[in-house]
XYZ file of C-alpha atoms in Angstrom:
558
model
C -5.259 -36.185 -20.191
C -7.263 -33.879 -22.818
C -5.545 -30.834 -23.810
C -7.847 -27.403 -23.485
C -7.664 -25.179 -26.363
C -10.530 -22.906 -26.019
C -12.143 -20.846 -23.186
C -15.517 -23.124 -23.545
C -13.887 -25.887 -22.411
C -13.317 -24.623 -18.821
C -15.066 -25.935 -16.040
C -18.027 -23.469 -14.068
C -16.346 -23.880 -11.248
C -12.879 -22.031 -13.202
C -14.923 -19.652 -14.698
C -16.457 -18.739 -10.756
C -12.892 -18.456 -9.756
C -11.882 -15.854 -12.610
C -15.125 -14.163 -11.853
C -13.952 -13.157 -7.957
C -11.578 -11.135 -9.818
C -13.432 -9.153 -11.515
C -16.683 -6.936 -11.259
C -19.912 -7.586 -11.985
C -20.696 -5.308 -14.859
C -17.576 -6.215 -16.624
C -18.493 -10.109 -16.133
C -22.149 -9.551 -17.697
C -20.687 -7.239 -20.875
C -18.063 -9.981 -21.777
C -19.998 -13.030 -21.275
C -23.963 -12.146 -21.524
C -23.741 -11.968 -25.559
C -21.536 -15.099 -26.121
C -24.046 -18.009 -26.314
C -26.556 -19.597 -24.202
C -24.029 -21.507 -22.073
C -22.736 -18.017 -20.746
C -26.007 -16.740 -20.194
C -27.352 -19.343 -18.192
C -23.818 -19.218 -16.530
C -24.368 -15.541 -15.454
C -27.606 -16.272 -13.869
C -26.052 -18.941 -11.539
C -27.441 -18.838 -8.064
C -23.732 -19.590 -6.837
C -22.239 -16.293 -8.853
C -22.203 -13.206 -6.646
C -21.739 -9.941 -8.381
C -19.598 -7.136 -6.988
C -20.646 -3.725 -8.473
C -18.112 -0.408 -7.954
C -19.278 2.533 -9.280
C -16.520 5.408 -9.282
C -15.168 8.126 -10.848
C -14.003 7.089 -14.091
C -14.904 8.892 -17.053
C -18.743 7.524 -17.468
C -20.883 9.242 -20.477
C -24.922 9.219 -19.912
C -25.196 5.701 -22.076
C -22.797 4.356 -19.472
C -24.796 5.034 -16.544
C -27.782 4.091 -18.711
C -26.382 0.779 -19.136
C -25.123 0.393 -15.707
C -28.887 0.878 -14.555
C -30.115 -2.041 -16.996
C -27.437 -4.296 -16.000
C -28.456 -4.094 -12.429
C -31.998 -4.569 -13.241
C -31.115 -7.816 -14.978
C -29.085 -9.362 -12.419
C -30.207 -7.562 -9.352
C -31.452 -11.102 -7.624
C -27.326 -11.984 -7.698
C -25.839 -8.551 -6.451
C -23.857 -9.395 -3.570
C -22.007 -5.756 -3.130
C -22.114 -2.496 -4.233
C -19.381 0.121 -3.734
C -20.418 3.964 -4.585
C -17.132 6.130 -4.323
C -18.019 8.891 -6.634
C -18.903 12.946 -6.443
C -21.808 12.713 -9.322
C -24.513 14.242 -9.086
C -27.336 13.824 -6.572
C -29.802 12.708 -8.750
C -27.889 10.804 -10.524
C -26.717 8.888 -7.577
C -30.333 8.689 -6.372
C -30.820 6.770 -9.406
C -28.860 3.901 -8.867
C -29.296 3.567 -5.557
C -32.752 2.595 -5.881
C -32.494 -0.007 -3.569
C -35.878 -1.817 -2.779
C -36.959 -6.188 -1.644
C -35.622 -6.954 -5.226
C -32.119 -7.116 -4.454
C -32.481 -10.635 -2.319
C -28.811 -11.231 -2.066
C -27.174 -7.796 -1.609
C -25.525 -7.968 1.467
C -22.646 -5.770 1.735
C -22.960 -1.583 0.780
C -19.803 0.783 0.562
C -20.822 4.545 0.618
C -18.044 7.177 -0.779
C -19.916 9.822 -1.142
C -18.598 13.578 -1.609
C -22.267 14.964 -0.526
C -23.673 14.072 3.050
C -27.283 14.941 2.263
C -27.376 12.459 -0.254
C -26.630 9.206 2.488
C -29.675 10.361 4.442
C -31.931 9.809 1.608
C -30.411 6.463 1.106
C -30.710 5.278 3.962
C -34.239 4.697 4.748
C -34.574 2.580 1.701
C -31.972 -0.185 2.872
C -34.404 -1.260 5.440
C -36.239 -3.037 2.608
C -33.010 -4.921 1.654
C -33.604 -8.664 3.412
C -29.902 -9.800 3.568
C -27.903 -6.599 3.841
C -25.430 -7.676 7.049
C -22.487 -5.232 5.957
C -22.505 -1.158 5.890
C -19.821 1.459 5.468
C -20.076 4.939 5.319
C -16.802 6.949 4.463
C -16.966 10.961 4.086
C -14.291 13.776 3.953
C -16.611 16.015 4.207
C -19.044 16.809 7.550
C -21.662 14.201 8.120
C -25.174 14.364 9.997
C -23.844 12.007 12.482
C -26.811 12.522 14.968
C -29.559 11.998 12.062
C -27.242 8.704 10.538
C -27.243 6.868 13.813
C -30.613 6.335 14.079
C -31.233 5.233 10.312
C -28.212 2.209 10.698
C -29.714 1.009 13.680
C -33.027 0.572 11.717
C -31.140 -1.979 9.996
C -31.987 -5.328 11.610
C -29.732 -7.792 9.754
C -26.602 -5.257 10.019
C -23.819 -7.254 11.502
C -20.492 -4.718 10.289
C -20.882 -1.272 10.718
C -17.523 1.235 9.407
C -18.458 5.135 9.962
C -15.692 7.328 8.948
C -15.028 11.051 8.707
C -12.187 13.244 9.204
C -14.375 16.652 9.768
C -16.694 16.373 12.855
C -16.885 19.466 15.560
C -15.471 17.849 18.691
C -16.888 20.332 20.742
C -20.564 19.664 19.528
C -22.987 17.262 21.213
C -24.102 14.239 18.791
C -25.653 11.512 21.718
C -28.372 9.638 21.050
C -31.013 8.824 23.457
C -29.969 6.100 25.245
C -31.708 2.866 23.902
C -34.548 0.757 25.288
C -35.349 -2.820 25.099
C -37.060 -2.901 22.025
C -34.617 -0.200 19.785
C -31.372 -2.435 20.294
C -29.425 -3.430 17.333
C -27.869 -6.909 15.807
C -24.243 -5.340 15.017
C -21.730 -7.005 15.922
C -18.460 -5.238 14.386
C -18.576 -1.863 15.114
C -15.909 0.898 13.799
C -16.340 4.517 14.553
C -13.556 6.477 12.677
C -14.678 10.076 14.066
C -14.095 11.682 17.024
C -16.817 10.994 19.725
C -16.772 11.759 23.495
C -17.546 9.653 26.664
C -21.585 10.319 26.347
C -21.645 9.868 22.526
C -19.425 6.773 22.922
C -22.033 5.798 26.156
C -25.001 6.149 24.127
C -23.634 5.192 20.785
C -22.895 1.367 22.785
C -26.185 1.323 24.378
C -27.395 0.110 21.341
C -25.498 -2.786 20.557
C -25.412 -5.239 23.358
C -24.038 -8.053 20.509
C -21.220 -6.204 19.793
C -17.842 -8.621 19.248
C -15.361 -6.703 18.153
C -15.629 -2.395 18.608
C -13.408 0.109 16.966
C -13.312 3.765 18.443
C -11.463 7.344 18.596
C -12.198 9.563 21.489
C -10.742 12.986 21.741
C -9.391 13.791 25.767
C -10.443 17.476 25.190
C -14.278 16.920 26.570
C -14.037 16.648 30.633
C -16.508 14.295 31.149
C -16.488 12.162 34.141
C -15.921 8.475 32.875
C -18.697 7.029 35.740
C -21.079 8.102 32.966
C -20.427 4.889 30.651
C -21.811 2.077 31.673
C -20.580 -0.467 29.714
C -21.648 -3.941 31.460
C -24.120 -4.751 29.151
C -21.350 -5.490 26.594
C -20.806 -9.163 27.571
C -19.968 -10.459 24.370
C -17.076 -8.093 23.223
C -13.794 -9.940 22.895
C -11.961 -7.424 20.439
C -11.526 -3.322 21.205
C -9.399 -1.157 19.355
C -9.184 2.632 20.504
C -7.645 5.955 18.837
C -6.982 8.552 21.811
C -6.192 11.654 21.271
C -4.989 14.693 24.098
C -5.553 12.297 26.920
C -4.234 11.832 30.422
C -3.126 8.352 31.061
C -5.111 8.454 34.361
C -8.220 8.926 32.607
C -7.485 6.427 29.732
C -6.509 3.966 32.784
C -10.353 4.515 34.288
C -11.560 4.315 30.468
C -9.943 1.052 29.970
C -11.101 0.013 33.528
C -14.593 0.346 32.372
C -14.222 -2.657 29.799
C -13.768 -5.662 32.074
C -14.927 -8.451 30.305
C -13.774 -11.026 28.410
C -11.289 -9.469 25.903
C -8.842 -11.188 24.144
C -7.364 -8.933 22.032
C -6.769 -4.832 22.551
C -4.994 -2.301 20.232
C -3.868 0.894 20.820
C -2.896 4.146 18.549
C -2.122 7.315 21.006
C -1.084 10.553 20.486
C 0.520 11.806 23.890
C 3.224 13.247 25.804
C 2.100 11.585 28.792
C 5.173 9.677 29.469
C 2.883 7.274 31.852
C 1.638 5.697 28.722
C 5.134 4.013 28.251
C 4.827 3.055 32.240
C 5.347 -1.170 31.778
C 4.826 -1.872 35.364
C 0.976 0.058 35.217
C 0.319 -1.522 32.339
C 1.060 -4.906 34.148
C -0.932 -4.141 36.419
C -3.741 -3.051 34.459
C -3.581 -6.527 32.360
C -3.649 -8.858 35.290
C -6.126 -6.980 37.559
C -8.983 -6.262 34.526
C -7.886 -7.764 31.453
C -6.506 -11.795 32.617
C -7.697 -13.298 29.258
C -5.575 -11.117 26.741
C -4.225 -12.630 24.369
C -3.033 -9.948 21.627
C -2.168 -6.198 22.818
C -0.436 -3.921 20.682
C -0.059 -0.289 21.300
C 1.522 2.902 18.902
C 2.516 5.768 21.021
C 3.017 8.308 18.884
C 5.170 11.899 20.119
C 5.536 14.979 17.631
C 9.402 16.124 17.685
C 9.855 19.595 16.334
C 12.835 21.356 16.365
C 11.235 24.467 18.662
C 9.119 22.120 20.791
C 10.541 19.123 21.728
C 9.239 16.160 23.979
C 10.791 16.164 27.683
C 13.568 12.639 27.385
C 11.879 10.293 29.708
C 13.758 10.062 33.347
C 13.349 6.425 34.312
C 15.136 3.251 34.237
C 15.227 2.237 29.834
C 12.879 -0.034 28.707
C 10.608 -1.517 31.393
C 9.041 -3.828 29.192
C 11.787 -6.058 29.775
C 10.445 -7.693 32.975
C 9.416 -11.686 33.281
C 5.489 -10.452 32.365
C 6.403 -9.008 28.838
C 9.298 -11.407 27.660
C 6.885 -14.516 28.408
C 4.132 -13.384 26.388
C 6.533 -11.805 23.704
C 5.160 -8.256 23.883
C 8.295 -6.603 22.847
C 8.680 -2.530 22.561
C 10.051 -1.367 19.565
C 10.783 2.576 18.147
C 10.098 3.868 14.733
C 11.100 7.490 14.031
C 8.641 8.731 10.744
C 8.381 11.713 9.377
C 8.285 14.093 12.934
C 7.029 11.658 14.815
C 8.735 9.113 17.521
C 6.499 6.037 17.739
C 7.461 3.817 20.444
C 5.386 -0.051 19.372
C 4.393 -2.477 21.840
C 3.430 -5.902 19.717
C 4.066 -9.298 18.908
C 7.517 -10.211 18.616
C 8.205 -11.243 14.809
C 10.849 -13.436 13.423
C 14.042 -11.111 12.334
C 15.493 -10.908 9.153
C 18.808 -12.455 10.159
C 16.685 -15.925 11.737
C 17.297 -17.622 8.319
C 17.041 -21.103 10.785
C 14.405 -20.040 12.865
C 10.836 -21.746 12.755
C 8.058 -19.312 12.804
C 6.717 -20.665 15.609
C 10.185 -20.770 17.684
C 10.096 -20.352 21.445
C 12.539 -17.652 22.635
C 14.558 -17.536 25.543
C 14.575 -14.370 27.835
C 17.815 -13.743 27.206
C 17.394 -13.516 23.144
C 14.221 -11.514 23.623
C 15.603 -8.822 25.870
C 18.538 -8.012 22.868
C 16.186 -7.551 19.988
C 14.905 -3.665 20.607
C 15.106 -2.211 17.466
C 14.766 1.229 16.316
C 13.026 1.616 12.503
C 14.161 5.035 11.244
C 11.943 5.266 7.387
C 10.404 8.741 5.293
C 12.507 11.204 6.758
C 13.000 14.567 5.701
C 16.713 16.652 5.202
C 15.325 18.625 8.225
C 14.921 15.398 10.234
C 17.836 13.968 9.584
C 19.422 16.826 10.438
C 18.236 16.608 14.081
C 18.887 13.062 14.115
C 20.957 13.435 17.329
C 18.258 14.978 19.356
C 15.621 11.905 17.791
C 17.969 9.539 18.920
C 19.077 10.895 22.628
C 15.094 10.770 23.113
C 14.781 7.128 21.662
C 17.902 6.241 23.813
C 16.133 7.475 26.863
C 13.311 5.090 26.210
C 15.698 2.060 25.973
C 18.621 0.578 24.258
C 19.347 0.096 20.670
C 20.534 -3.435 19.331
C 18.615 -3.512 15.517
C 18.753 -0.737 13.708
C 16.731 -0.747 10.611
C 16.799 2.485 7.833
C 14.252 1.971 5.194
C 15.420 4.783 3.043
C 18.291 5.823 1.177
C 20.287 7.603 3.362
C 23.673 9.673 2.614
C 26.629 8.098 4.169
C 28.169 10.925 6.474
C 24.686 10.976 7.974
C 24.763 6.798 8.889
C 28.067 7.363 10.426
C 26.476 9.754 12.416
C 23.598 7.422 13.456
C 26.291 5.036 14.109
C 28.681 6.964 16.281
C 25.247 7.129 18.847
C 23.928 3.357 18.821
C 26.918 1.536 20.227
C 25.282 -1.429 21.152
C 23.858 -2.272 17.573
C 24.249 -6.141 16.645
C 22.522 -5.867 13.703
C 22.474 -2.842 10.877
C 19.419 -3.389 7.676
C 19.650 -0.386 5.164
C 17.810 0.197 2.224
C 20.748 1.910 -0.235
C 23.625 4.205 0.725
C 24.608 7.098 -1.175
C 28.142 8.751 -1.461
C 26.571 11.392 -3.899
C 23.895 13.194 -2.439
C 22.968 15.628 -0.690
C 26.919 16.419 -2.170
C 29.932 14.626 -2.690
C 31.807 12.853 0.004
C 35.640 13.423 0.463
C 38.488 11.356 1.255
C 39.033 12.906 4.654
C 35.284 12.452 5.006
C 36.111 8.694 4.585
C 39.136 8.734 6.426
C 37.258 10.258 9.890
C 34.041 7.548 9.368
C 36.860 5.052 9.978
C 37.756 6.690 12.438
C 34.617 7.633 14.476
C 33.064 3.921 14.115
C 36.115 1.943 15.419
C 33.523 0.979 18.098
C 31.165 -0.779 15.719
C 29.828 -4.599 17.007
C 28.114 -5.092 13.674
C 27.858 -8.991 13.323
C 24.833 -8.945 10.994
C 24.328 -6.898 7.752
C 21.519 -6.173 5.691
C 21.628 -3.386 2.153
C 18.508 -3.952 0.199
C 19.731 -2.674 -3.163
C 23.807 -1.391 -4.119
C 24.946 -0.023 -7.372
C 28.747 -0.664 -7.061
C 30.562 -3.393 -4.905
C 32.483 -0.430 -3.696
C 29.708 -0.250 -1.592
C 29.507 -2.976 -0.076
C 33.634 -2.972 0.437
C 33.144 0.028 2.208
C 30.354 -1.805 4.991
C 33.135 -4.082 5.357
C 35.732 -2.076 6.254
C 33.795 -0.462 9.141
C 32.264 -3.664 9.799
C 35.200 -6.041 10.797
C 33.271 -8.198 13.432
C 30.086 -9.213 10.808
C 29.419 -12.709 10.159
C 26.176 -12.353 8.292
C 25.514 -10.589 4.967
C 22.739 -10.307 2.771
C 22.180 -8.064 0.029
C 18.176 -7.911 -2.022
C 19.441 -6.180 -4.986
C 22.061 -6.041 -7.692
C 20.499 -4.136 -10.111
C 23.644 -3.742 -12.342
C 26.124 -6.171 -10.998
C 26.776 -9.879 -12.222
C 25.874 -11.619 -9.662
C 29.030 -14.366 -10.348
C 31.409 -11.023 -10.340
C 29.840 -9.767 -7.237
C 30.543 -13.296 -5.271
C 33.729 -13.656 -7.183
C 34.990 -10.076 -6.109
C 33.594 -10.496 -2.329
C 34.993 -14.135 -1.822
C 38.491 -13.373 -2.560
C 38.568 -10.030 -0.618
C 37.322 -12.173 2.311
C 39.821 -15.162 1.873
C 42.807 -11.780 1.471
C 41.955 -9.969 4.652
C 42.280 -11.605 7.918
C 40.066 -9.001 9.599
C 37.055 -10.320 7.835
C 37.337 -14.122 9.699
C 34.202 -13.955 11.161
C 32.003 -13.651 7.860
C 30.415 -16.948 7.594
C 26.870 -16.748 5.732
C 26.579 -14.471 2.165
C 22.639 -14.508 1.070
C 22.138 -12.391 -1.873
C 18.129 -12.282 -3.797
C 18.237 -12.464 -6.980
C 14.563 -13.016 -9.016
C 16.334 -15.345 -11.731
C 17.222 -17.584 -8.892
C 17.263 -20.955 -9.925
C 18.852 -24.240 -10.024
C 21.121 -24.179 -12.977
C 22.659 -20.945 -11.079
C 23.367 -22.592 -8.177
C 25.516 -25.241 -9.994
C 27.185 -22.467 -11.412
C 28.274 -20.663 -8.603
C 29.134 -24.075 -6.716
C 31.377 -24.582 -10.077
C 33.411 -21.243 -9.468
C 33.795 -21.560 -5.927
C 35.275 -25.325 -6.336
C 37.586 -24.314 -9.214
C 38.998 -21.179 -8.301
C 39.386 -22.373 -4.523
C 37.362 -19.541 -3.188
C 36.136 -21.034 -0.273
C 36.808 -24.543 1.430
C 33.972 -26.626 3.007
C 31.410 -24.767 2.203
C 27.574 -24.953 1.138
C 25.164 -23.502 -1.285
C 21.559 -23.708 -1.431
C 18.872 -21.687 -2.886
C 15.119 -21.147 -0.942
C 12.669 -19.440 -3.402
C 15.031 -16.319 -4.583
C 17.597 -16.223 -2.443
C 20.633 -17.411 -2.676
C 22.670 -18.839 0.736
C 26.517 -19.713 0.255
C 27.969 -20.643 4.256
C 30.946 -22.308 5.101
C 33.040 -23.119 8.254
């Protein structure tokens, strides 16, 4: 085989692959001056040019030269992403869009000034391939005057429209659409608040839609016989933001979509405690929606300290029947910043499953014990009204998984403890005996005591600093059997399984331990033989295996 030694001896096709990494302008200043082969390179009709124009420090030659670039290579533009405040003219400028650009077909609008995307817009009807359009704003945009200018565009098949500063209260419908004014989109995502008639009319114009994103604010009481929806035959994917709604009304909204949908997702901010009502969403998803095949739903509940939400009543966890468990559409509860988010998705392959196919086939009975609770960015304040967060989660349903994806002081996880009593499983990112202040002996002495009820069998710590650390998860941890640890920043990792081996084979309480998987990035083969060595010589363990898969490190025995 030839050896390469120079960059000219690269293939196209290699230099095509490095040139998906990087953006146009950049490609045509390093390459357009080195000889003829590059230049006839750059004007490939296979090369697609990706052009981002942002806020980085750009003097008036830059800009200059950014124009004359484009000009040059305009027939091979495939995108162009504008995220920039400039100035209007200046922006005007290069977006000077006109039949020229033949193969632009994707434009990203960031734009700081919403005048300026109405004078834009009119000129991307000359474009002849442009299928892809987003429009992102933090700032109030002419939705009523943009509406009409998109669905000008007859080649548009993705449509994003985002803004986080829209009057709810105003009306922005269009007329509804006739024959001849209907539009060839077929992704649609509206990240603004709309209502029932701007949703209504906003939809009459895009009978091709496949997949539609939306958020609708409850506040507007309009009836829901107003949309009229069956002209959307083609829609198999809907994914809907509510906000302040009755779950009555978002039943009759959801009603209205009976077609063919295979997958709906859901992100609602509520106190309606119907929303978490399994045996109406059942019913909901075998009367109007028989060919799901994905749902996932966030329910998300603000918890503050002087208004908290009413603990729910009803039998835990209905999303434990026969419907739920066979399609694997398992609830699980995340407590973030103030909120409680109770998650209805996909069940996904634990942590622990270190023999588990991806693709494994559950039974009931292993489904029904994996509800977890994810507890991750917490404040002090939080955590110090961890007991009431909990008592609601624990009125939602059971805990067996808990996962803590933040360092988290140690009188505060025996506290967390001391309320899940039916945990099987505990992953936490790092402990801390430290902070917020110094723990004490008795301190030490009373976790013992308060979490003699612990069933921990499996045990996660992402990162420790002292194997002190980890003696102390097994002392409160008697019944574990599986341990893995991510990190050992400062520990040898042949000390670490030295020390943790023989205070296993010395304390009868920890018989049950049977799997140790510890990551380690300099995981490798020569280690492996290493740590086999020690654990034959110095009779650590007796019939026992070690393997390595990618970075981790398994050592199991009988």
């Amino acid at each position: 085989m030839s050896t390469i030694t120079t960059i000219e001896d690269f293939s196209n096709e290699i230099f095509y692959e490095i040139f998906e990494y990087l953006y146009g302008t950049d490609i045509y200043i390093a390459f357009s001056i080195l000889n003829s082969r590059f230049q006839q390179l750059l004007h490939c009709p296979f090369l697609q040019y990706k052009i981002r124009i942002d806020d980085r420090p750009m003097k008036q030659n830059t800009v200059d030269e950014l124009q004359q670039i484009s000009h040059v290579i305009k027939n091979y533009i495939f995108s162009i992403s504008i995220q920039t405040c400039r100035p209007t003219t200046e922006i005007i400028s290069l977006c000077n869009f006109d039949s020229s650009y033949q193969n632009l077909q994707c434009l990203i609008f960031n734009l700081d000034q919403p005048n300026i995307i109405l004078m834009i817009l009119p000129k991307l009807t000359q474009l002849p391939k442009l299928y892809s359009l987003t429009i992102e704003n933090m700032y109030k945009l002419h939705i009523c005057k943009i509406y009409p200018l998109v669905l000008n565009l007859s080649k548009l098949k993705y449509f994003k429209i985002e803004t986080c500063y829209i009057d709810v209260f105003a009306d922005h419908s269009l007329p509804i659409a006739t024959h001849k004014q209907l539009s060839s989109i077929e992704h649609l995502i509206i990240k603004h608040s709309c209502s029932i008639e701007e949703l209504d009319s906003f939809l009459s114009y895009t009978p091709k839609v496949q997949r539609l994103n939306f958020f609708i604010h409850g506040n507007k009481k309009t009836s829901l016989n107003l949309l009229s929806l069956n002209h959307l035959r083609h829609l198999t994917s809907l994914s809907i933001k509510v906000r302040s709604m009755k779950f009555d009304r978002f039943e009759n909204l959801i009603n209205q979509f009976k077609f063919h949908l295979k997958t709906l997702s859901l992100r609602i901010w509520s106190r309606n405690k119907n929303y978490l009502n399994a045996y109406r969403w059942e019913r909901i998803i075998l009367q109007n929606l028989p060919q799901l095949e994905h749902f996932s739903m966030k329910y998300l509940v603000r918890f503050r300290n002087d208004d908290q939400p009413p603990l729910h009543s009803d039998e835990p966890n209905e999303f434990l029947t026969s419907f739920w468990l066979q399609r694997q559409w398992l609830l699980k509860i995340e407590i973030k910043c103030d909120f409680i988010i109770c998650i209805i998705d996909a069940y996904k392959k634990q942590w622990f499953e270190y023999d588990r196919q991806e693709q494994k086939i559950y039974s009931f009975e292993e489904l029904s014990k994996s509800r977890q609770l994810i507890i991750d960015d917490i404040s002090a304040k939080t955590l110090n009204n961890i007991h009431n967060y909990i008592k609601y989660v624990l009125s939602v349903m059971q805990i067996d998984h808990l996962v803590i994806q933040q360092k988290i002081f140690v009188d505060k996880l025996a506290e967390i403890l001391c309320l899940l009593r039916e945990l099987d499983s505990l992953d936490v990112s790092m402990i801390s005996f430290l902070y917020p202040r110094q723990v004490t002996l008795d301190e030490v002495m009373e976790i013992f005591r308060s979490t003699t009820h612990i069933k921990i069998t499996k045990l996660r710590v992402r990162k420790i600093s002292k194997i002190e650390e980890i003696n102390f998860f097994l002392a409160f941890c008697p019944l574990i059997k599986q341990l893995e640890i991510n990190e050992l920043p400062k520990i040898n990792v042949e000390f670490f399984l030295r020390s943790l081996l023989i205070q296993i084979r010395n304390r009868s309480k920890f018989q049950n331990l049977r799997l140790i998987c510890i990551q380690l990035p300099t995981a490798d083969d020569k280690m492996i033989l290493k740590l086999n060595q020690m654990i034959q010589v110095e009779n650590l363990l007796v019939d026992f295996k070690i393997k390595r898969i990618e970075e981790k490190i398994f050592v199991e025995w009988k």
